[in-house]
CSV table of C-alpha atoms and ligand atoms in Angstrom, one decimal:
chain,number,residue,atom,x,y,z
A,1,MET,CA,0.3,-0.4,0.2
A,2,PRO,CA,1.2,3.2,-1.1
A,3,GLU,CA,2.6,5.4,2.4
A,4,LEU,CA,3.0,8.6,3.8
A,5,PRO,CA,6.1,9.5,0.9
A,6,GLU,CA,4.4,8.4,-2.1
A,7,VAL,CA,0.4,9.3,-1.0
A,8,GLU,CA,2.3,12.9,-0.5
A,9,THR,CA,4.2,12.8,-4.0
A,10,ILE,CA,1.4,12.9,-5.9
A,11,VAL,CA,-0.6,15.1,-4.3
A,12,ARG,CA,2.3,17.8,-4.7
A,13,ASP,CA,2.1,16.1,-8.6
A,14,LEU,CA,-2.1,16.8,-8.6
A,15,ASN,CA,-1.5,20.1,-7.3
A,16,SER,CA,0.3,21.0,-9.3
A,17,GLN,CA,-2.2,20.0,-12.3
A,18,LEU,CA,-5.0,20.5,-10.9
A,19,LYS,CA,-5.3,23.4,-9.4
A,20,ASN,CA,-7.8,26.4,-10.0
A,21,LYS,CA,-9.3,23.5,-12.4
A,22,LYS,CA,-12.8,22.1,-12.5
A,23,ILE,CA,-14.6,19.2,-12.8
A,24,ILE,CA,-17.2,18.8,-15.7
A,25,ALA,CA,-17.9,15.2,-16.2
A,26,ILE,CA,-17.6,12.1,-13.1
A,27,GLU,CA,-18.1,8.9,-15.1
A,28,SER,CA,-17.9,5.4,-12.6
A,29,ARG,CA,-17.7,2.7,-13.7
A,30,ASP,CA,-17.5,0.8,-10.9
A,31,LYS,CA,-20.6,1.3,-7.5
A,32,LYS,CA,-18.5,-0.3,-5.2
A,33,VAL,CA,-15.4,1.9,-6.0
A,34,PHE,CA,-17.5,5.3,-6.0
A,35,GLY,CA,-21.3,4.5,-5.9
A,36,LEU,CA,-22.4,7.8,-7.6
A,37,ALA,CA,-24.8,6.2,-9.5
A,38,ALA,CA,-25.5,6.5,-13.4
A,39,ARG,CA,-25.4,10.5,-12.4
A,40,PRO,CA,-22.8,12.2,-12.0
A,41,SER,CA,-23.3,14.4,-8.8
A,42,ARG,CA,-23.9,18.2,-9.2
A,43,ARG,CA,-22.0,18.6,-5.6
A,44,ALA,CA,-18.5,17.9,-7.7
A,45,LEU,CA,-18.6,19.8,-10.3
A,46,ASN,CA,-17.8,22.9,-12.0
A,47,LYS,CA,-16.6,24.0,-8.6
A,48,PRO,CA,-12.8,25.4,-8.9
A,49,ILE,CA,-10.5,23.0,-6.7
A,50,LYS,CA,-9.3,24.7,-4.1
A,51,ALA,CA,-6.2,22.0,-4.0
A,52,VAL,CA,-5.6,18.3,-3.5
A,53,ARG,CA,-4.2,17.5,-0.1
A,54,ARG,CA,-3.6,14.5,1.3
A,55,ARG,CA,-4.1,13.3,5.5
A,56,GLY,CA,-2.5,9.9,6.7
A,57,LYS,CA,-2.5,8.3,3.3
A,58,MET,CA,-5.7,10.2,2.0
A,59,ILE,CA,-5.6,12.3,-0.8
A,60,ILE,CA,-8.6,15.0,-0.8
A,61,ILE,CA,-9.1,16.9,-4.0
A,62,ASP,CA,-10.7,20.3,-1.7
A,63,LEU,CA,-13.9,21.5,-3.5
A,64,GLY,CA,-14.7,24.7,-1.4
A,65,VAL,CA,-17.6,23.2,0.5
A,66,ASN,CA,-16.6,19.8,-0.7
A,67,TYR,CA,-14.2,17.1,-0.4
A,68,LEU,CA,-13.5,14.5,-3.0
A,69,LEU,CA,-11.7,11.3,-0.8
A,70,PHE,CA,-9.5,9.2,-2.0
A,71,HIS,CA,-7.9,5.8,-0.9
A,72,LEU,CA,-5.7,3.8,-2.7
A,73,LYS,CA,-5.0,1.1,-0.6
A,74,MET,CA,-3.6,-2.5,-2.0
A,75,THR,CA,-4.4,-1.9,-5.9
A,76,GLY,CA,-5.5,1.4,-6.4
A,77,GLN,CA,-3.3,3.9,-8.7
A,78,LEU,CA,-4.7,8.1,-9.9
A,79,VAL,CA,-2.9,8.9,-13.2
A,80,PHE,CA,-3.4,12.1,-14.9
A,81,LYS,CA,-3.4,12.3,-18.3
A,82,SER,CA,-3.5,15.8,-20.5
A,83,LYS,CA,-1.9,16.6,-24.0
A,84,SER,CA,0.9,18.1,-22.1
A,85,ALA,CA,1.7,16.3,-19.4
A,86,ILE,CA,1.1,12.3,-17.3
A,87,ILE,CA,1.4,11.2,-14.0
A,88,ALA,CA,0.8,8.5,-11.5
A,89,GLY,CA,0.7,7.5,-8.5
A,90,GLY,CA,0.2,4.0,-6.6
A,91,HIS,CA,0.3,0.6,-7.7
A,92,PRO,CA,1.6,-0.6,-11.0
A,93,LEU,CA,-1.1,-2.0,-13.1
A,94,VAL,CA,1.4,-5.0,-15.1
A,95,GLY,CA,0.3,-6.1,-18.5
A,96,GLN,CA,-2.0,-2.7,-19.7
A,97,GLY,CA,1.0,-1.3,-21.6
A,98,GLY,CA,-0.1,2.3,-20.2
A,99,LYS,CA,-3.0,2.3,-21.9
A,100,LEU,CA,-6.4,4.6,-20.7
A,101,PRO,CA,-9.2,3.8,-20.0
A,102,ASN,CA,-8.4,0.2,-19.5
A,103,LYS,CA,-10.4,-2.7,-18.1
A,104,PHE,CA,-9.1,-1.7,-14.4
A,105,THR,CA,-10.3,1.9,-14.8
A,106,ARG,CA,-13.9,2.1,-11.9
A,107,VAL,CA,-13.8,6.0,-12.1
A,108,ILE,CA,-13.2,8.9,-14.9
A,109,PHE,CA,-13.1,12.7,-14.1
A,110,LYS,CA,-12.6,15.2,-17.1
A,111,PHE,CA,-11.8,17.9,-16.1
A,112,ASN,CA,-11.7,22.2,-18.0
A,113,GLN,CA,-9.1,23.1,-19.7
A,114,GLY,CA,-8.6,18.8,-20.7
A,115,GLY,CA,-6.7,16.3,-19.2
A,116,LYS,CA,-8.6,13.3,-17.7
A,117,LEU,CA,-8.0,11.8,-13.7
A,118,TYR,CA,-8.2,7.4,-14.0
A,119,PHE,CA,-8.8,5.8,-10.7
A,120,ASN,CA,-7.3,2.5,-11.7
A,121,ASP,CA,-7.8,-0.7,-9.1
A,122,LEU,CA,-7.1,-4.2,-10.0
A,123,ARG,CA,-8.5,-5.6,-7.0
A,124,ARG,CA,-10.8,-3.0,-5.9
A,125,PHE,CA,-10.0,-2.5,-2.0
A,126,GLY,CA,-9.6,1.2,-2.8
A,127,TRP,CA,-12.1,4.3,-3.0
A,128,VAL,CA,-14.0,7.2,-4.1
A,129,ARG,CA,-16.2,9.1,-1.8
A,130,LEU,CA,-18.1,12.7,-2.5
A,131,VAL,CA,-18.5,14.3,1.1
A,132,ASP,CA,-19.4,16.8,3.0
A,133,LYS,CA,-17.5,18.9,5.9
A,134,LYS,CA,-19.0,16.4,8.1
A,135,GLY,CA,-18.0,13.3,6.1
A,136,TYR,CA,-15.2,14.3,5.8
A,137,SER,CA,-14.7,14.9,9.7
A,138,ALA,CA,-15.9,10.7,10.0
A,139,LEU,CA,-13.4,9.7,7.3
A,140,THR,CA,-11.1,11.5,9.1
A,141,ALA,CA,-11.7,11.5,13.0
A,142,HIS,CA,-10.0,8.2,13.4
A,143,LEU,CA,-6.4,9.3,12.7
A,144,GLY,CA,-3.7,10.0,14.8
A,145,VAL,CA,-1.1,12.9,14.2
A,146,GLU,CA,0.9,13.3,10.9
A,147,PRO,CA,4.3,12.5,12.1
A,148,LEU,CA,5.7,15.7,10.2
A,149,SER,CA,3.2,18.2,11.3
A,150,ARG,CA,4.8,20.3,14.5
A,151,GLY,CA,2.5,18.3,16.3
A,152,PHE,CA,5.3,14.9,16.3
A,153,SER,CA,6.5,16.9,18.8
A,154,PRO,CA,9.2,14.5,21.4
A,155,GLU,CA,6.0,15.2,23.9
A,156,PHE,CA,3.9,13.7,21.9
A,157,PHE,CA,6.3,10.5,21.3
A,158,LYS,CA,6.4,9.4,24.4
A,159,LYS,CA,2.9,10.0,25.7
A,160,PHE,CA,1.5,7.9,22.2
A,161,LEU,CA,4.4,4.9,23.5
A,162,SER,CA,3.1,5.2,27.0
A,163,ARG,CA,-0.3,4.1,26.3
A,164,LYS,CA,1.3,0.7,24.9
A,165,PRO,CA,3.7,-0.7,26.7
A,166,ASN,CA,3.4,-4.2,25.9
A,167,THR,CA,3.0,-3.5,22.0
A,168,THR,CA,6.0,-4.2,19.9
A,169,VAL,CA,7.4,-1.0,18.6
A,170,LYS,CA,7.4,-1.7,15.1
A,171,GLN,CA,3.2,-2.6,15.4
A,172,ALA,CA,2.7,0.6,17.8
A,173,LEU,CA,3.7,2.7,14.9
A,174,LEU,CA,1.5,1.3,12.6
A,175,ASP,CA,-1.6,2.4,14.6
A,176,GLN,CA,-2.9,5.3,12.3
A,177,ARG,CA,-4.9,5.9,15.3
A,178,TYR,CA,-2.5,7.7,16.4
A,179,LEU,CA,0.2,8.7,14.0
A,180,ALA,CA,-0.9,8.6,10.4
A,181,GLY,CA,1.0,7.5,7.3
A,182,ILE,CA,3.4,5.1,7.8
A,183,GLY,CA,3.4,1.6,6.7
A,184,ASN,CA,5.5,-1.4,6.7
A,185,ILE,CA,8.2,-0.2,4.2
A,186,TYR,CA,8.6,3.1,6.7
A,187,ALA,CA,8.2,1.6,9.9
A,188,ASP,CA,10.6,-1.1,8.7
A,189,GLU,CA,13.8,1.7,7.4
A,190,SER,CA,12.6,3.6,10.5
A,191,LEU,CA,13.8,1.2,13.3
A,192,PHE,CA,16.3,0.7,11.4
A,193,ALA,CA,18.1,4.3,10.9
A,194,ALA,CA,16.9,4.3,15.4
A,195,ARG,CA,19.0,1.4,15.4
A,196,LEU,CA,16.3,-0.3,16.8
A,197,LYS,CA,15.1,-4.4,17.1
A,198,PRO,CA,11.7,-4.4,14.9
A,199,PHE,CA,10.0,-6.9,18.1
A,200,ARG,CA,11.4,-4.7,21.2
A,201,ARG,CA,8.6,-3.6,23.8
A,202,VAL,CA,7.5,-0.2,23.8
A,203,LYS,CA,8.7,-0.2,27.3
A,204,THR,CA,11.8,-1.6,27.8
A,205,LEU,CA,12.6,1.3,25.0
A,206,LYS,CA,15.4,4.3,26.8
A,207,PRO,CA,14.6,8.5,26.3
A,208,ALA,CA,17.3,8.0,24.4
A,209,GLU,CA,16.2,5.3,22.6
A,210,ILE,CA,12.4,6.8,22.0
A,211,ASN,CA,14.1,10.3,21.0
A,212,ARG,CA,16.2,8.5,18.2
A,213,LEU,CA,13.1,6.8,16.5
A,214,ARG,CA,11.1,10.3,16.8
A,215,LEU,CA,13.9,12.0,14.7
A,216,ALA,CA,14.7,8.7,12.3
A,217,ILE,CA,11.2,8.3,11.1
A,218,THR,CA,11.0,12.3,10.3
A,219,ARG,CA,14.3,11.1,8.3
A,220,ILE,CA,13.5,8.9,6.8
A,221,LEU,CA,9.8,10.0,5.5
A,222,LYS,CA,11.8,13.3,3.9
A,223,SER,CA,14.0,11.6,2.7
A,224,ALA,CA,11.3,9.4,0.9
A,225,ILE,CA,9.8,12.6,-0.2
A,226,LYS,CA,12.1,14.0,-1.5
A,227,ARG,CA,13.1,11.7,-3.9
A,228,ARG,CA,9.6,10.4,-4.5
A,229,GLY,CA,8.6,7.9,-2.2
A,230,THR,CA,10.2,4.1,-3.2
A,231,SER,CA,7.4,3.5,-6.5
A,232,PHE,CA,7.8,0.6,-8.6
A,233,SER,CA,5.4,2.7,-11.2
A,234,ASP,CA,5.2,1.3,-15.0
A,235,TYR,CA,4.6,5.7,-15.8
A,236,VAL,CA,6.8,8.3,-15.3
A,237,ASP,CA,6.3,11.7,-14.8
A,238,ALA,CA,5.8,15.1,-17.2
A,239,GLY,CA,9.7,15.4,-15.5
A,240,GLY,CA,10.2,11.9,-16.9
A,241,GLU,CA,11.4,10.6,-12.7
A,242,THR,CA,9.8,7.4,-11.0
A,243,GLY,CA,10.3,7.3,-7.6
A,244,ASN,CA,13.6,6.5,-6.5
A,245,PHE,CA,13.5,5.7,-3.1
A,246,VAL,CA,13.4,2.2,-4.2
A,247,LYS,CA,17.5,2.2,-3.8
A,248,TYR,CA,18.1,3.8,-0.9
A,249,LEU,CA,16.4,0.8,1.2
A,250,LYS,CA,18.5,-0.5,3.5
A,251,VAL,CA,16.6,-3.2,4.8
A,252,TYR,CA,13.2,-3.4,3.8
A,253,GLY,CA,12.4,-6.2,0.9
A,254,ARG,CA,16.1,-6.9,1.3
A,255,ALA,CA,15.8,-9.7,3.0
A,256,GLY,CA,18.2,-12.3,2.5
A,257,GLU,CA,20.9,-9.8,1.3
A,258,LYS,CA,23.6,-7.7,2.4
A,259,CYS,CA,23.6,-5.3,4.8
A,260,LYS,CA,24.5,-1.8,3.9
A,261,SER,CA,25.8,-0.8,7.3
A,262,CYS,CA,27.5,-3.9,8.7
A,263,GLY,CA,28.0,-6.6,5.7
A,264,GLY,CA,25.6,-9.2,7.4
A,265,SER,CA,22.5,-10.6,6.4
A,266,VAL,CA,19.3,-9.2,6.4
A,267,LYS,CA,16.7,-10.8,8.4
A,268,LYS,CA,12.8,-10.8,8.0
A,269,ILE,CA,10.8,-12.3,10.2
A,270,LYS,CA,6.4,-12.1,10.5
A,271,LEU,CA,5.1,-10.1,13.3
A,272,GLY,CA,1.9,-9.2,13.8
A,273,GLY,CA,1.5,-10.6,10.3
A,274,ARG,CA,3.1,-8.6,8.8
A,275,GLY,CA,6.5,-9.6,6.5
A,276,THR,CA,9.6,-7.3,8.7
A,277,HIS,CA,12.7,-6.7,7.6
A,278,TRP,CA,16.0,-6.7,10.2
A,279,CYS,CA,19.9,-6.6,10.7
A,280,SER,CA,20.5,-8.5,13.6
A,281,SER,CA,23.8,-7.0,14.7
A,282,CYS,CA,22.8,-3.1,14.2
A,283,GLN,CA,19.0,-3.2,15.6
A,284,LYS,CA,19.7,-4.0,19.4
B,1,LIG,ZN1,23.6,-4.8,9.7
């Protein structure tokens, strides 16, 4: 699932293309993904887009009074295509050869000044919702602090961890109710950067280790955004770039390979059902 850096990258790209444009038509091809039925709601049409933003792993198109919310989940992908630009984010779609729309296209948004936004989803776990302020609050209420906001302070992090003394530190980081946007990749990478074993119980962490972890999370997320996330996308954006943080991954997806710090072997275990990557000599 795309995590904070990948979602932030597509949000920034979309914002540069869609800000001030208006949606002039919506074609919903799949009621499960976007339950607009046959008639597109007028609430979304012909309203200038104020901004495209992110909250946790959600993408938000701000229409002023109403909002379009997208969640890419396991296999969702967004592609904006106009005469001058093609930008894409989320999961790659294998075997479609960049054809748009394709058999996995669930929703199409058409804009004034040209261009279309395609929401593609192979397995249909992703969704799009059109909501007002109340609906927006309901869908985002369960999300915790943004790790790149001021709210992610030393005090907050200490308090957050103190509520989960018996949880493993990795599982604590994945709890979206407290901290929004971190998933499997960036939890493993942050713990490696902080030199902490993923399965340490939270109550065993010393204040210096907690501080090191908080700083590592911020540093890793910022670095990944700068490199446009860990993308395996088929597409390149208008500047010809794809997410290249994959080159900088130290442990995630590298089970059995050499640790980039000590030369030992990167290990993989299951923790709370999630594949967890770590180095037994670098992480304590
Ligand atoms: Zn190592």
